[in-house]
Amino acid sequence: MGRLLAGAGLGLSVALAATQVAHADPGAYPSVTNEMLDNAASNDGWLMFNHDYSGQNYSQLDQINAGNVAKLTTAWTSPKIDIPDAFENAPVINGNYMFVTTAKDHVIAYNATTGEKLWQYDYPLPTAAFKTLCCDTNNRGVGLYGDLVIFGTLDNHVVALDAKTGAVKWNISLAQPGTGYSITEAPLIVNGKVIIGSGGGEYGARGFIVGLDADTGKELWKFYATPSENEPGGKTWPAGAYKTGGGSPWMTGTYDPETGTLFWGLGNPGPWLATMRPGDNLYTDSVVALDPDTGKLKWYYQYTPNDTWDYDGVNTPVLTDLTYEGKKYKALISPSRNGYIYAIDRTTGKLIYAKPFVHDTSITGIKDGVTQTNPAERPALGKTITTCPSFLGGKNWWPIAVDPQNHMAYVPTLHACMTMTGVPVTYAAGLPYLGETFKMLPDPTSPNHLGSFQAIDLDTGKQVWQHKTKEPWDAGALSTAGGVVFSGTIDGKLHAFDAKTGKDLWTSPALGSSILSDPVAYSVNGTEYVAVWTSYGGVWPIWGGKLADATKDTPRFGQLYVFKLGS
């Protein structure tokens, strides 16, 4: 979800090779193995977008803890980067090497302890890449394998760079730019394969996930989000509609090494107006369980059948164990855009529970494990409805964190509603494919607070504590073994909360722009650090309408802040 961008006025660098910078030696680069990735949860670095395969955004580090977090001070900052778009990247750290991506597909390597730039690679984006971007020019990050740094691009390439020099090792194309596809998510590396998905649901692009050979980029398998008529699930579409059915998997998934199962969220169907495509429209708005070696489907669970509100199911499926009504489960959890938090048995795909975490009128409840939608709140041609949550969801892409010690999830939350009206639309490649107009509205149950950051007990699905804010809470979350949860606010302040009570233990000064990204924690030579990007852009200023007016003057640039304990 986000802005339907045109190409004009988007300046970019077109350097074809990495620029290396003179610097102090950061030390040997630890080559990344399958074993390292399998055990990323105990690594001192931050080896992938969500820290480890579980997607919990939980760090085992505890040098920074609830008792001393108030002593945090700035360790280093990057120079300001003059790109006026969203920086939604989670830095990836291996040894003393930090790899970041910026808006418009620049990749930078830093010394993780000093902030010295080691090299920079500026991907040469063609103008056509900006034609069909729904949601800003963001790039959420890289994956690591061997001595490679691997990332996706807005023009649908996947590129591997030398981790020590930034030199291009391979570069492959998955789709032509300007036809509806784009890549903004960070890849997940599993068993020597690069797993990555496409974006493009607002353009009717048929979503897909691919598995690539990490050493060469060769495509090994491809899973389509919308099955054809002769495939399982194909009869849930009108004839031929799957070809423009969307389902874009634009957020990074997770992996369970114990069962050898990949979990990935899929986006909204196209067009938005559901009366044009009767049926459940599998596998849109679903989480799918795949074999990472073949891409074969094991099971699925659909959050919103026949979605007509743009309630993408892409939010990262987070793996954790929980106990519900006295029974233990190996679970997958996801606070969905549709306003319900889902707990699913990740071994079977069966629902454990689903409970609302925001005011919700589109969804009426769950029956026999299936989400029930409100027929009165479904738009049609000439029919206007008012419903909650808005199409930006009860939670948008912002990563949650889970603390496995206390079985709580920490959820950035949006409290907003909307009107929607059905309008005629015809598919044309490279043009928006919506069939609805809309207007954002305040939530009448929370008229003075658009945002909140809430803790949910995963053993019950109930809220434990909450912090409300006047403006949206647009940043991801980080939990640590030190009993601290970090997240940032749209006024550019990083907060550290007591994981159990929600007490605000430390708040940074305003950092110059907003915080939209996911904080990360890492340790080098016995010192723990917390890093986070500041920037402004993304879905809120693009799609928030008049509700976003209060933040329209926020400074627009990217800058990385890294903190450590002071003396």
CSV table of N, CA and C in Angstrom, one decimal, residues 302-361:
chain,number,residue,atom,x,y,z
A,302,GLN,N,-6.1,-18.2,5.3
A,302,GLN,CA,-6.5,-16.9,4.7
A,302,GLN,C,-7.1,-16.0,5.8
A,303,TYR,N,-6.5,-14.8,6.0
A,303,TYR,CA,-7.0,-13.9,7.0
A,303,TYR,C,-8.3,-13.2,6.6
A,304,THR,N,-8.4,-12.8,5.4
A,304,THR,CA,-9.6,-12.0,4.9
A,304,THR,C,-10.0,-12.6,3.6
A,305,PRO,N,-11.0,-13.5,3.5
A,305,PRO,CA,-11.5,-14.0,2.3
A,305,PRO,C,-12.2,-12.9,1.5
A,306,ASN,N,-12.0,-12.9,0.1
A,306,ASN,CA,-12.6,-11.9,-0.7
A,306,ASN,C,-12.5,-10.5,-0.2
A,307,ASP,N,-11.3,-10.1,0.1
A,307,ASP,CA,-11.0,-8.8,0.7
A,307,ASP,C,-11.4,-7.7,-0.3
A,308,THR,N,-12.1,-6.7,0.3
A,308,THR,CA,-12.5,-5.5,-0.5
A,308,THR,C,-12.0,-4.3,0.2
A,309,TRP,N,-11.1,-4.4,1.2
A,309,TRP,CA,-10.7,-3.2,2.0
A,309,TRP,C,-9.2,-3.0,1.9
A,310,ASP,N,-8.5,-3.8,1.1
A,310,ASP,CA,-7.0,-3.7,1.0
A,310,ASP,C,-6.3,-4.1,2.3
A,311,TYR,N,-6.8,-5.2,2.9
A,311,TYR,CA,-6.3,-5.7,4.2
A,311,TYR,C,-5.2,-6.7,3.9
A,312,ASP,N,-4.1,-6.3,3.2
A,312,ASP,CA,-3.0,-7.3,2.9
A,312,ASP,C,-2.7,-8.2,4.0
A,313,GLY,N,-2.3,-9.4,3.7
A,313,GLY,CA,-1.9,-10.4,4.7
A,313,GLY,C,-0.4,-10.5,4.7
A,314,VAL,N,0.3,-9.5,4.4
A,314,VAL,CA,1.8,-9.6,4.2
A,314,VAL,C,2.6,-9.5,5.5
A,315,ASN,N,1.9,-9.0,6.6
A,315,ASN,CA,2.7,-8.8,7.8
A,315,ASN,C,3.5,-10.1,8.2
A,316,THR,N,4.7,-9.9,8.6
A,316,THR,CA,5.6,-11.0,8.9
A,316,THR,C,5.0,-12.1,9.8
A,317,PRO,N,4.9,-13.3,9.4
A,317,PRO,CA,4.4,-14.4,10.3
A,317,PRO,C,5.5,-14.8,11.3
A,318,VAL,N,5.3,-14.4,12.6
A,318,VAL,CA,6.3,-14.6,13.6
A,318,VAL,C,6.1,-15.9,14.3
A,319,LEU,N,7.2,-16.7,14.5
A,319,LEU,CA,7.2,-18.0,15.1
A,319,LEU,C,7.5,-17.9,16.6
A,320,THR,N,6.6,-18.5,17.4
A,320,THR,CA,6.9,-18.6,18.8
A,320,THR,C,6.1,-19.7,19.4
A,321,ASP,N,6.4,-20.1,20.6
A,321,ASP,CA,5.6,-21.1,21.3
A,321,ASP,C,4.7,-20.4,22.3
A,322,LEU,N,3.5,-21.0,22.5
A,322,LEU,CA,2.6,-20.4,23.4
A,322,LEU,C,1.7,-21.4,24.0
A,323,THR,N,1.0,-21.1,25.1
A,323,THR,CA,0.1,-22.0,25.8
A,323,THR,C,-1.3,-21.3,25.8
A,324,TYR,N,-2.3,-21.9,25.1
A,324,TYR,CA,-3.6,-21.3,25.1
A,324,TYR,C,-4.7,-22.2,25.6
A,325,GLU,N,-5.4,-21.8,26.6
A,325,GLU,CA,-6.4,-22.6,27.3
A,325,GLU,C,-5.9,-23.9,27.7
A,326,GLY,N,-4.6,-23.9,28.2
A,326,GLY,CA,-4.0,-25.0,28.8
A,326,GLY,C,-3.3,-25.9,27.9
A,327,LYS,N,-3.3,-25.6,26.6
A,327,LYS,CA,-2.6,-26.5,25.6
A,327,LYS,C,-1.4,-25.8,25.0
A,328,LYS,N,-0.3,-26.5,24.8
A,328,LYS,CA,0.9,-25.9,24.3
A,328,LYS,C,0.9,-26.0,22.7
A,329,TYR,N,1.3,-24.9,22.1
A,329,TYR,CA,1.4,-24.9,20.6
A,329,TYR,C,2.7,-24.4,20.1
A,330,LYS,N,3.2,-24.9,19.0
A,330,LYS,CA,4.2,-24.3,18.2
A,330,LYS,C,3.4,-23.4,17.2
A,331,ALA,N,3.5,-22.1,17.5
A,331,ALA,CA,2.5,-21.2,16.8
A,331,ALA,C,3.2,-20.3,15.9
A,332,LEU,N,2.4,-19.7,15.1
A,332,LEU,CA,2.7,-18.6,14.2
A,332,LEU,C,1.7,-17.5,14.5
A,333,ILE,N,2.2,-16.2,14.7
A,333,ILE,CA,1.3,-15.2,15.1
A,333,ILE,C,1.5,-14.0,14.1
A,334,SER,N,0.4,-13.3,13.9
A,334,SER,CA,0.4,-12.1,13.0
A,334,SER,C,-0.7,-11.2,13.4
A,335,PRO,N,-0.4,-10.0,13.8
A,335,PRO,CA,-1.5,-8.9,13.9
A,335,PRO,C,-1.7,-8.4,12.5
A,336,SER,N,-2.9,-8.8,12.0
A,336,SER,CA,-3.2,-8.5,10.6
A,336,SER,C,-3.7,-7.1,10.3
A,337,ARG,N,-3.6,-6.7,9.1
A,337,ARG,CA,-4.1,-5.4,8.7
A,337,ARG,C,-5.6,-5.3,9.0
A,338,ASN,N,-6.3,-6.5,9.0
A,338,ASN,CA,-7.8,-6.5,9.2
A,338,ASN,C,-8.2,-6.2,10.6
A,339,GLY,N,-7.2,-6.0,11.5
A,339,GLY,CA,-7.5,-5.6,12.9
A,339,GLY,C,-7.6,-6.7,13.9
A,340,TYR,N,-7.3,-8.0,13.5
A,340,TYR,CA,-7.3,-9.1,14.4
A,340,TYR,C,-5.9,-9.6,14.5
A,341,ILE,N,-5.5,-10.1,15.7
A,341,ILE,CA,-4.3,-10.8,15.9
A,341,ILE,C,-4.6,-12.3,15.8
A,342,TYR,N,-3.9,-13.0,14.9
A,342,TYR,CA,-4.1,-14.4,14.7
A,342,TYR,C,-3.0,-15.2,15.3
A,343,ALA,N,-3.3,-16.3,15.9
A,343,ALA,CA,-2.4,-17.3,16.4
A,343,ALA,C,-2.7,-18.6,15.6
A,344,ILE,N,-1.8,-19.2,14.9
A,344,ILE,CA,-2.0,-20.4,14.1
A,344,ILE,C,-1.0,-21.5,14.4
A,345,ASP,N,-1.5,-22.7,14.5
A,345,ASP,CA,-0.6,-23.8,14.7
A,345,ASP,C,0.3,-24.0,13.4
A,346,ARG,N,1.6,-23.7,13.6
A,346,ARG,CA,2.4,-23.6,12.4
A,346,ARG,C,2.8,-25.0,11.9
A,347,THR,N,2.4,-26.1,12.6
A,347,THR,CA,2.6,-27.4,12.1
A,347,THR,C,1.5,-27.9,11.2
A,348,THR,N,0.3,-27.3,11.4
A,348,THR,CA,-0.9,-27.8,10.7
A,348,THR,C,-1.6,-26.7,9.9
A,349,GLY,N,-1.4,-25.5,10.3
A,349,GLY,CA,-2.2,-24.4,9.6
A,349,GLY,C,-3.5,-24.1,10.2
A,350,LYS,N,-3.8,-24.8,11.3
A,350,LYS,CA,-5.1,-24.6,12.0
A,350,LYS,C,-5.1,-23.4,12.9
A,351,LEU,N,-6.2,-22.7,13.0
A,351,LEU,CA,-6.3,-21.5,13.8
A,351,LEU,C,-6.4,-21.9,15.3
A,352,ILE,N,-5.6,-21.2,16.1
A,352,ILE,CA,-5.6,-21.4,17.6
A,352,ILE,C,-6.6,-20.4,18.1
A,353,TYR,N,-6.4,-19.1,17.8
A,353,TYR,CA,-7.3,-18.0,18.1
A,353,TYR,C,-7.1,-16.8,17.2
A,354,ALA,N,-8.1,-16.0,17.2
A,354,ALA,CA,-8.0,-14.7,16.5
A,354,ALA,C,-8.9,-13.7,17.3
A,355,LYS,N,-8.3,-12.6,17.7
A,355,LYS,CA,-8.9,-11.6,18.5
A,355,LYS,C,-8.6,-10.2,18.0
A,356,PRO,N,-9.6,-9.3,18.1
A,356,PRO,CA,-9.4,-7.9,17.6
A,356,PRO,C,-8.4,-7.2,18.5
A,357,PHE,N,-7.5,-6.4,17.9
A,357,PHE,CA,-6.6,-5.5,18.7
A,357,PHE,C,-6.8,-4.0,18.4
A,358,VAL,N,-7.8,-3.7,17.5
A,358,VAL,CA,-8.2,-2.4,17.3
A,358,VAL,C,-9.8,-2.4,17.1
A,359,HIS,N,-10.4,-1.2,17.1
A,359,HIS,CA,-11.8,-1.1,16.8
A,359,HIS,C,-12.0,-1.6,15.4
A,360,ASP,N,-13.0,-2.6,15.2
A,360,ASP,CA,-13.1,-3.3,13.9
A,360,ASP,C,-14.6,-3.4,13.6
A,361,THR,N,-15.0,-2.9,12.4
A,361,THR,CA,-16.4,-3.1,12.0
A,361,THR,C,-16.4,-3.9,10.7
